[in-house]
Short mmCIF file of C-alpha atoms in Angstrom, two decimals:
data_model
loop_
_atom_site.label_atom_id
_atom_site.label_comp_id
_atom_site.label_asym_id
_atom_site.label_seq_id
_atom_site.Cartn_x
_atom_site.Cartn_y
_atom_site.Cartn_z
CA MET A 1 0.00 0.00 0.00
CA GLN A 2 2.64 2.51 1.00
CA TRP A 3 5.16 1.60 -1.71
CA ASP A 4 2.85 0.88 -4.62
CA LEU A 5 -0.78 1.89 -4.19
CA ILE A 6 -0.45 5.30 -2.56
CA PRO A 7 2.18 6.55 -5.06
CA VAL A 8 -0.15 5.52 -7.92
CA LEU A 9 -3.05 7.40 -6.33
CA GLU A 10 -0.91 10.51 -5.88
CA GLU A 11 1.08 10.52 -9.13
CA VAL A 12 -1.31 8.98 -11.63
CA HIS A 13 -4.67 10.10 -10.26
CA ASP A 14 -3.52 13.38 -8.64
CA ALA A 15 -5.24 12.43 -5.39
CA HIS A 16 -4.59 13.77 -1.93
CA VAL A 17 -4.14 10.66 0.21
CA VAL A 18 -4.67 10.45 3.96
CA TYR A 19 -3.20 7.19 5.24
CA ILE A 20 -4.48 6.00 8.63
CA ASP A 21 -2.95 2.83 10.07
CA LEU A 22 -5.32 1.69 12.81
CA ALA A 23 -2.81 -0.88 14.06
CA VAL A 24 -0.08 1.64 14.91
CA ASP A 25 -1.35 2.06 18.48
CA LEU A 26 -3.74 -0.71 19.49
CA GLU A 27 -4.49 1.07 22.77
CA VAL A 28 -6.22 3.90 20.88
CA ASP A 29 -9.74 3.14 19.71
CA PRO A 30 -10.40 3.87 16.01
CA SER A 31 -13.22 6.19 17.07
CA VAL A 32 -10.44 8.44 18.38
CA SER A 33 -7.66 7.84 15.86
CA ILE A 34 -9.78 8.44 12.74
CA PRO A 35 -11.06 11.94 13.71
CA LEU A 36 -7.64 12.91 15.05
CA ALA A 37 -5.97 11.95 11.77
CA LEU A 38 -8.51 14.02 9.82
CA ARG A 39 -8.04 17.00 12.13
CA ASP A 40 -4.26 16.79 11.80
CA GLU A 41 -4.58 16.69 8.00
CA VAL A 42 -6.89 19.72 7.99
CA ARG A 43 -4.31 21.65 10.00
CA VAL A 44 -1.71 20.98 7.27
CA PHE A 45 -3.77 23.26 5.03
CA ASP A 46 -4.88 25.50 7.85
CA GLY A 47 -1.42 26.43 9.12
CA PHE A 48 -0.21 28.47 6.14
CA VAL A 49 -3.53 30.26 5.69
CA MET A 50 -3.72 31.16 9.37
CA ARG A 51 -0.17 32.56 9.42
CA VAL A 52 -0.91 34.74 6.39
CA ALA A 53 -4.21 35.93 7.87
CA ARG A 54 -2.64 36.94 11.16
CA GLY A 55 0.27 38.63 9.39
CA LEU A 56 -2.09 40.75 7.27
CA GLY A 57 -4.35 41.56 10.20
CA LEU A 58 -7.38 40.01 8.50
CA THR A 59 -10.53 39.42 10.50
CA ASN A 60 -12.03 36.82 8.15
CA ILE A 61 -10.48 34.15 5.94
CA ARG A 62 -11.61 31.55 3.45
CA LEU A 63 -10.40 28.01 4.00
CA GLY A 64 -11.26 25.45 1.37
CA GLY A 65 -14.20 27.56 0.23
CA LEU A 66 -15.48 28.11 3.79
CA GLU A 67 -15.53 31.67 5.15
CA MET A 68 -15.03 32.06 8.87
CA ALA A 69 -13.67 34.40 11.48
CA VAL A 70 -10.01 33.97 12.35
CA GLU A 71 -10.96 33.24 15.96
CA GLN A 72 -13.36 30.55 14.78
CA ALA A 73 -10.71 28.97 12.57
CA GLN A 74 -8.24 28.93 15.46
CA SER A 75 -10.65 27.04 17.68
CA THR A 76 -10.76 23.26 17.78
CA TYR A 77 -12.33 21.75 14.69
CA SER A 78 -15.65 20.02 15.08
CA LYS A 79 -15.35 16.38 16.08
CA ARG A 80 -18.12 15.53 13.65
CA THR A 81 -16.64 13.47 10.87
CA PHE A 82 -18.68 15.10 8.13
CA GLY A 83 -17.42 18.59 8.98
CA LEU A 84 -13.80 17.46 9.06
CA LEU A 85 -14.09 15.53 5.81
CA GLN A 86 -15.90 18.39 4.06
CA THR A 87 -13.31 20.94 5.16
CA LEU A 88 -10.45 18.71 4.07
CA ALA A 89 -12.01 17.89 0.69
CA ARG A 90 -12.56 21.57 -0.09
CA ALA A 91 -9.12 22.60 1.13
CA CYS A 92 -7.10 20.10 -0.89
CA LYS A 93 -8.95 21.03 -4.13
CA ARG A 94 -8.40 17.62 -5.72
CA PRO A 95 -9.70 14.07 -5.27
CA LEU A 96 -9.44 13.01 -1.65
CA VAL A 97 -8.72 9.38 -0.74
CA ILE A 98 -8.87 8.18 2.86
CA VAL A 99 -6.91 4.93 3.20
CA LEU A 100 -7.68 2.91 6.32
CA ASP A 101 -5.28 0.07 7.08
CA GLU A 102 -6.34 -2.87 9.31
CA VAL A 103 -9.91 -1.58 9.19
CA GLN A 104 -11.24 -4.74 10.85
CA LEU A 105 -10.10 -3.19 14.13
CA CYS A 106 -13.13 -0.92 13.87
CA GLN A 107 -15.23 -3.88 14.96
CA GLN A 108 -13.70 -3.88 18.42
CA SER A 109 -16.12 -1.32 19.86
CA ASP A 110 -19.46 0.33 19.16
CA PRO A 111 -17.90 3.85 18.99
CA ALA A 112 -15.40 2.57 16.41
CA ARG A 113 -18.20 1.05 14.30
CA ARG A 114 -20.10 4.33 14.41
CA ALA A 115 -17.00 6.35 13.49
CA LEU A 116 -16.35 4.12 10.48
CA ALA A 117 -19.97 4.29 9.35
CA SER A 118 -19.95 8.07 9.76
CA LEU A 119 -16.81 8.30 7.63
CA THR A 120 -18.17 6.23 4.74
CA ARG A 121 -21.61 7.86 4.76
CA SER A 122 -20.06 11.32 4.88
CA ALA A 123 -17.99 10.41 1.82
CA VAL A 124 -21.13 9.30 -0.03
CA ARG A 125 -22.90 12.57 0.80
CA LEU A 126 -19.93 14.71 -0.23
CA ASN A 127 -19.69 12.88 -3.55
CA ARG A 128 -23.33 13.72 -4.19
CA ASP A 129 -22.47 17.36 -3.47
CA GLY A 130 -19.84 17.33 -6.22
CA LEU A 131 -16.68 16.67 -4.21
CA VAL A 132 -14.58 13.61 -5.03
CA VAL A 133 -14.03 11.64 -1.84
CA ARG A 134 -13.15 7.95 -1.66
CA VAL A 135 -12.62 5.65 1.30
CA LEU A 136 -10.36 2.66 0.68
CA ALA A 137 -10.06 0.14 3.48
CA THR A 138 -7.72 -2.82 3.76
CA GLY A 139 -7.15 -5.48 6.36
CA SER A 140 -5.43 -8.76 7.05
CA HIS A 141 -8.48 -10.79 8.12
CA ALA A 142 -10.76 -11.60 5.18
CA HIS A 143 -13.53 -13.00 7.38
CA LYS A 144 -13.80 -9.77 9.35
CA LEU A 145 -13.69 -7.65 6.20
CA ARG A 146 -16.57 -9.56 4.65
CA LYS A 147 -18.73 -8.68 7.64
CA LEU A 148 -18.27 -4.97 6.84
CA VAL A 149 -20.24 -5.39 3.59
CA ALA A 150 -22.83 -7.89 4.84
CA ASN A 151 -25.85 -5.70 5.63
CA LYS A 152 -27.08 -2.13 5.52
CA GLN A 153 -25.99 -1.43 9.11
CA GLU A 154 -22.35 -1.98 8.15
CA ALA A 155 -20.05 0.82 6.99
CA PHE A 156 -19.26 -0.68 3.57
CA TYR A 157 -22.62 -2.22 2.73
CA SER A 158 -22.75 -3.31 -0.94
CA ALA A 159 -19.05 -2.54 -1.48
CA HIS A 160 -16.70 -5.08 -3.05
CA VAL A 161 -14.10 -7.04 -1.12
CA ARG A 162 -11.10 -7.83 -3.29
CA ALA A 163 -7.97 -9.74 -2.45
CA LEU A 164 -4.78 -7.79 -3.01
CA PRO A 165 -2.12 -9.79 -4.87
CA ARG A 166 0.27 -11.58 -2.55
CA LEU A 167 3.77 -10.21 -2.42
CA GLY A 168 6.13 -12.65 -4.10
CA ASP A 169 9.69 -13.19 -5.22
CA ASP A 170 10.11 -9.64 -6.54
CA PHE A 171 9.35 -8.23 -3.10
CA VAL A 172 11.79 -10.65 -1.45
CA ASP A 173 14.46 -9.60 -3.95
CA TRP A 174 13.77 -5.94 -3.19
CA VAL A 175 14.17 -6.57 0.55
CA ARG A 176 17.34 -8.58 -0.12
CA THR A 177 18.95 -5.72 -2.07
CA ARG A 178 18.54 -3.49 0.98
CA LEU A 179 21.00 -5.68 2.87
CA ALA A 180 24.74 -5.14 2.59
CA PRO A 181 26.25 -7.53 0.00
CA ARG A 182 28.33 -9.30 2.64
CA CYS A 183 25.26 -10.28 4.70
CA ARG A 184 22.74 -11.19 2.01
CA PRO A 185 21.30 -14.69 2.43
CA ASP A 186 20.86 -16.93 -0.57
CA ALA A 187 17.96 -15.74 -2.74
CA ASP A 188 16.13 -19.10 -2.73
CA LEU A 189 16.58 -19.38 1.03
CA MET A 190 15.01 -15.96 1.50
CA VAL A 191 12.03 -16.96 -0.64
CA ARG A 192 11.50 -20.13 1.41
CA GLY A 193 11.74 -18.10 4.58
CA PHE A 194 9.08 -15.72 3.30
CA ASP A 195 6.83 -18.73 2.71
CA THR A 196 7.44 -19.86 6.28
CA LEU A 197 6.44 -16.39 7.49
CA LEU A 198 3.15 -16.70 5.55
CA HIS A 199 4.13 -13.91 3.15
CA ARG A 200 3.94 -11.25 5.86
CA PRO A 201 6.15 -8.38 4.68
CA LEU A 202 6.73 -6.75 8.06
CA GLU A 203 7.89 -10.03 9.57
CA LEU A 204 10.38 -10.55 6.75
CA MET A 205 11.67 -7.00 7.15
CA ASP A 206 11.99 -7.46 10.92
CA VAL A 207 14.00 -10.63 10.35
CA CYS A 208 16.29 -8.78 7.92
CA ASP A 209 16.73 -5.90 10.38
CA ALA A 210 17.72 -8.40 13.06
CA LEU A 211 20.08 -10.09 10.61
CA ARG A 212 21.73 -6.75 9.88
CA ASP A 213 22.21 -6.14 13.60
CA THR A 214 24.04 -9.45 14.07
CA GLY A 215 26.88 -8.22 11.89
CA ALA A 216 27.14 -11.35 9.72
CA ARG A 217 30.08 -10.91 7.35
CA SER A 218 29.68 -13.80 4.90
CA GLN A 219 26.84 -15.37 2.97
CA SER A 220 27.21 -18.68 4.78
CA ALA A 221 26.91 -16.94 8.14
CA ALA A 222 24.01 -14.86 6.85
CA ASP A 223 22.25 -18.00 5.62
CA GLN A 224 22.56 -19.69 8.99
CA VAL A 225 21.49 -16.67 11.03
CA TYR A 226 18.61 -15.88 8.65
CA GLN A 227 17.20 -19.40 8.97
CA LEU A 228 17.48 -19.27 12.75
CA LEU A 229 15.68 -15.93 12.86
CA VAL A 230 12.90 -17.16 10.55
CA ASP A 231 12.40 -20.31 12.64
CA GLU A 232 12.37 -18.28 15.84
CA ARG A 233 9.82 -15.87 14.39
CA ALA A 234 7.64 -18.67 13.08
CA THR A 235 7.56 -20.53 16.41
CA GLU A 236 7.04 -17.45 18.55
CA GLY A 237 3.35 -17.26 17.71
CA ARG A 238 2.91 -21.01 18.20
CA GLU A 239 4.28 -20.78 21.73
CA GLN A 240 1.92 -17.92 22.47
CA LEU A 241 -1.00 -20.01 21.19
CA ILE A 242 0.03 -22.97 23.33
CA ALA A 243 0.17 -20.70 26.37
CA ARG A 244 -3.40 -19.61 25.68
CA MET A 245 -4.52 -23.18 25.13
CA ARG A 246 -3.29 -24.10 28.61
CA THR A 247 -6.11 -21.93 29.95
CA LEU A 248 -8.86 -23.66 27.94
CA SER A 249 -11.51 -26.00 29.19
CA ALA A 250 -11.79 -29.41 27.56
CA LEU A 251 -14.86 -28.28 25.62
CA GLU A 252 -13.09 -25.18 24.33
CA LEU A 253 -10.08 -27.23 23.29
CA ALA A 254 -12.24 -29.81 21.53
CA LEU A 255 -14.09 -27.06 19.67
CA VAL A 256 -10.92 -25.45 18.31
CA ARG A 257 -9.76 -28.87 17.14
CA VAL A 258 -13.05 -29.50 15.32
CA MET A 259 -12.88 -25.99 13.87
CA ALA A 260 -9.37 -26.64 12.56
CA GLU A 261 -10.48 -29.96 11.06
CA THR A 262 -13.63 -28.72 9.33
CA GLY A 263 -12.64 -25.19 8.24
CA PRO A 264 -15.55 -23.32 6.61
CA ARG A 265 -17.89 -26.26 7.34
CA PHE A 266 -17.57 -25.70 11.09
CA ALA A 267 -21.12 -25.69 12.49
CA PRO A 268 -20.85 -26.17 16.27
CA HIS A 269 -24.59 -26.39 16.88
CA LEU A 270 -25.24 -29.22 14.42
CA MET A 271 -25.40 -32.73 15.84
CA TRP A 272 -22.52 -34.14 13.81
CA CYS A 273 -20.28 -31.38 15.10
CA LYS A 274 -21.45 -31.90 18.69
CA GLN A 275 -20.74 -35.62 18.39
CA ARG A 276 -17.24 -34.99 17.05
CA THR A 277 -16.64 -32.55 19.91
CA ALA A 278 -17.79 -35.12 22.47
CA ALA A 279 -15.60 -37.79 20.88
CA LEU A 280 -12.54 -35.57 21.19
CA ILE A 281 -13.26 -34.90 24.84
CA GLU A 282 -13.39 -38.68 25.41
CA VAL A 283 -10.02 -39.12 23.65
CA MET A 284 -8.41 -36.33 25.65
CA GLN A 285 -9.72 -37.47 29.02
CA GLY A 286 -9.85 -41.22 28.54
CA VAL A 287 -13.35 -41.47 30.03
CA PRO A 288 -16.38 -43.48 28.93
CA PRO A 289 -18.52 -41.92 26.17
CA GLY A 290 -20.65 -39.02 27.34
CA SER A 291 -23.58 -37.23 25.79
CA PRO A 292 -22.77 -34.36 23.38
CA PRO A 293 -22.54 -30.87 24.92
CA SER A 294 -25.63 -28.72 24.79
CA THR A 295 -26.04 -25.68 22.58
CA ALA A 296 -25.85 -23.41 25.62
CA GLU A 297 -22.59 -25.00 26.78
CA ILE A 298 -21.12 -24.64 23.30
CA ASP A 299 -22.09 -20.95 23.14
CA VAL A 300 -20.40 -20.28 26.48
CA ALA A 301 -17.27 -22.05 25.26
CA LEU A 302 -17.24 -20.14 21.96
CA ASP A 303 -17.59 -16.84 23.83
CA GLY A 304 -14.65 -17.88 25.99
CA LEU A 305 -12.54 -18.62 22.92
CA ALA A 306 -13.44 -15.24 21.44
CA ASN A 307 -12.59 -13.43 24.68
CA LYS A 308 -9.19 -15.15 24.67
CA GLU A 309 -8.70 -13.98 21.06
CA ILE A 310 -8.29 -17.47 19.66
CA ILE A 311 -11.37 -17.28 17.44
CA TRP A 312 -13.55 -14.51 16.07
CA ARG A 313 -17.34 -14.71 15.88
CA GLY A 314 -18.92 -12.71 13.09
CA LEU A 315 -20.91 -14.04 10.16
CA GLY A 316 -19.45 -17.39 11.17
CA PHE A 317 -16.32 -18.49 12.95
CA ALA A 318 -12.69 -17.87 12.06
CA PHE A 319 -9.37 -18.13 13.84
CA GLU A 320 -7.84 -14.82 14.83
CA GLU A 321 -4.66 -15.98 13.08
CA GLN A 322 -4.78 -18.17 9.95
CA ARG A 323 -1.74 -20.12 11.16
CA TYR A 324 -3.65 -21.41 14.21
CA ALA A 325 -5.43 -24.14 12.22
CA PRO A 326 -2.30 -25.98 10.99
CA TRP A 327 -0.66 -25.66 14.41
CA ILE A 328 -3.68 -27.20 16.14
CA LEU A 329 -3.97 -29.95 13.52
CA ALA A 330 -0.31 -30.83 14.06
CA MET A 331 -1.07 -31.70 17.68
CA ASN A 332 -2.24 -35.17 18.70
CA PRO A 333 -5.42 -34.97 20.82
CA ALA A 334 -4.57 -38.25 22.55
CA THR A 335 -1.14 -37.05 23.72
CA ASP A 336 -0.80 -33.28 23.40
CA PHE A 337 -4.34 -32.56 24.61
CA GLN A 338 -4.06 -34.32 27.93
CA VAL A 339 -6.90 -33.42 30.27
CA GLU A 340 -7.25 -34.69 33.81
CA PHE A 341 -10.73 -35.45 35.10
CA ASP A 342 -11.48 -36.48 38.66
CA GLU A 343 -14.71 -38.43 38.30
CA SER A 344 -15.28 -38.53 42.04
CA SER A 345 -15.49 -34.74 42.18
CA ALA A 346 -18.12 -34.47 39.46
CA MET A 347 -21.61 -33.46 40.42
CA PRO A 348 -24.40 -35.97 39.66
CA GLY A 349 -25.35 -35.72 36.00
CA GLU A 350 -22.35 -33.56 35.14
CA ARG A 351 -20.81 -34.24 31.75
CA PRO A 352 -17.18 -35.28 32.01
CA GLY A 353 -14.64 -32.64 31.31
CA LEU A 354 -16.60 -29.66 30.08
CA THR A 355 -14.93 -27.24 32.50
CA VAL A 356 -11.68 -28.96 33.40
CA PRO A 357 -8.40 -27.05 32.79
CA VAL A 358 -6.19 -28.37 30.02
CA LEU A 359 -2.67 -29.61 30.68
CA LEU A 360 -0.49 -29.71 27.58
CA SER A 361 2.56 -31.93 27.63
#
């Protein structure tokens, strides 16, 4: 986006681009970061005009076609998205493109959802008024993005979701050329490492930055260190997932296994899925067959998985990270998913193992 798309928008289409990365500071809600970014961009145009106005002793100025008193212009801009977007579109005097990166983060709170909807609807209204305003949103979680176009309450209702082309060998070669010749790993090795990192550009660049810091002075040393860094990066997330899985109940653990096995067909409330879940609990605990969990128990478990950021519940179910599924499938439920169950402590009629902590070997 920053190296290819935005330059095309600016140079070929003469657009004024406002890039807002919602993942830069995850502690700031998008309902705050979006208006602040727009206000900061308005001030880029406002600063020069205000300095001239004060220098000439003017009492009124025109900013982007809007006439106002100098004192009014100096005051804080309205927090209303429409006013900010309108002022910015008029001030830049060319097509305005708001680029939102990791837009799925807007689903983390009701204020963020409202801010995103206000932004897109303001853009639609301004286009009807003759201004050219576009909102382009991207994200790394296709399942969450599809929810944004699903119904008329969503910010991008009826918009198109398109997959951006995956970065490939040319990108890896570009990153490789940024390294000093003495510490450049083998080209094919770098491509394989990028595959291991699931084609995530920032992770590859972080690995290369770390490689540069090690001070490797030969290709053989660079190859060895690069592979170690890639392996370390690839397993870091797996260890974090395993740590989370140690906090799961047997039912939660069985559900994530079934979800990894079935993929898009995952339907936890259907009987076949309940039976598979119950069978996994039996394998993990080594207890006699029990009745399948109820719909209510499954819903509680799914909410728990969502709260622990292992899965996401939207139009369906998806793992928070696409790499979770192969990691979970690589584990053996009979050995890696070892769950202790003290039958003597169970209440009469209690199903075995639905709330017992998981112990991973």
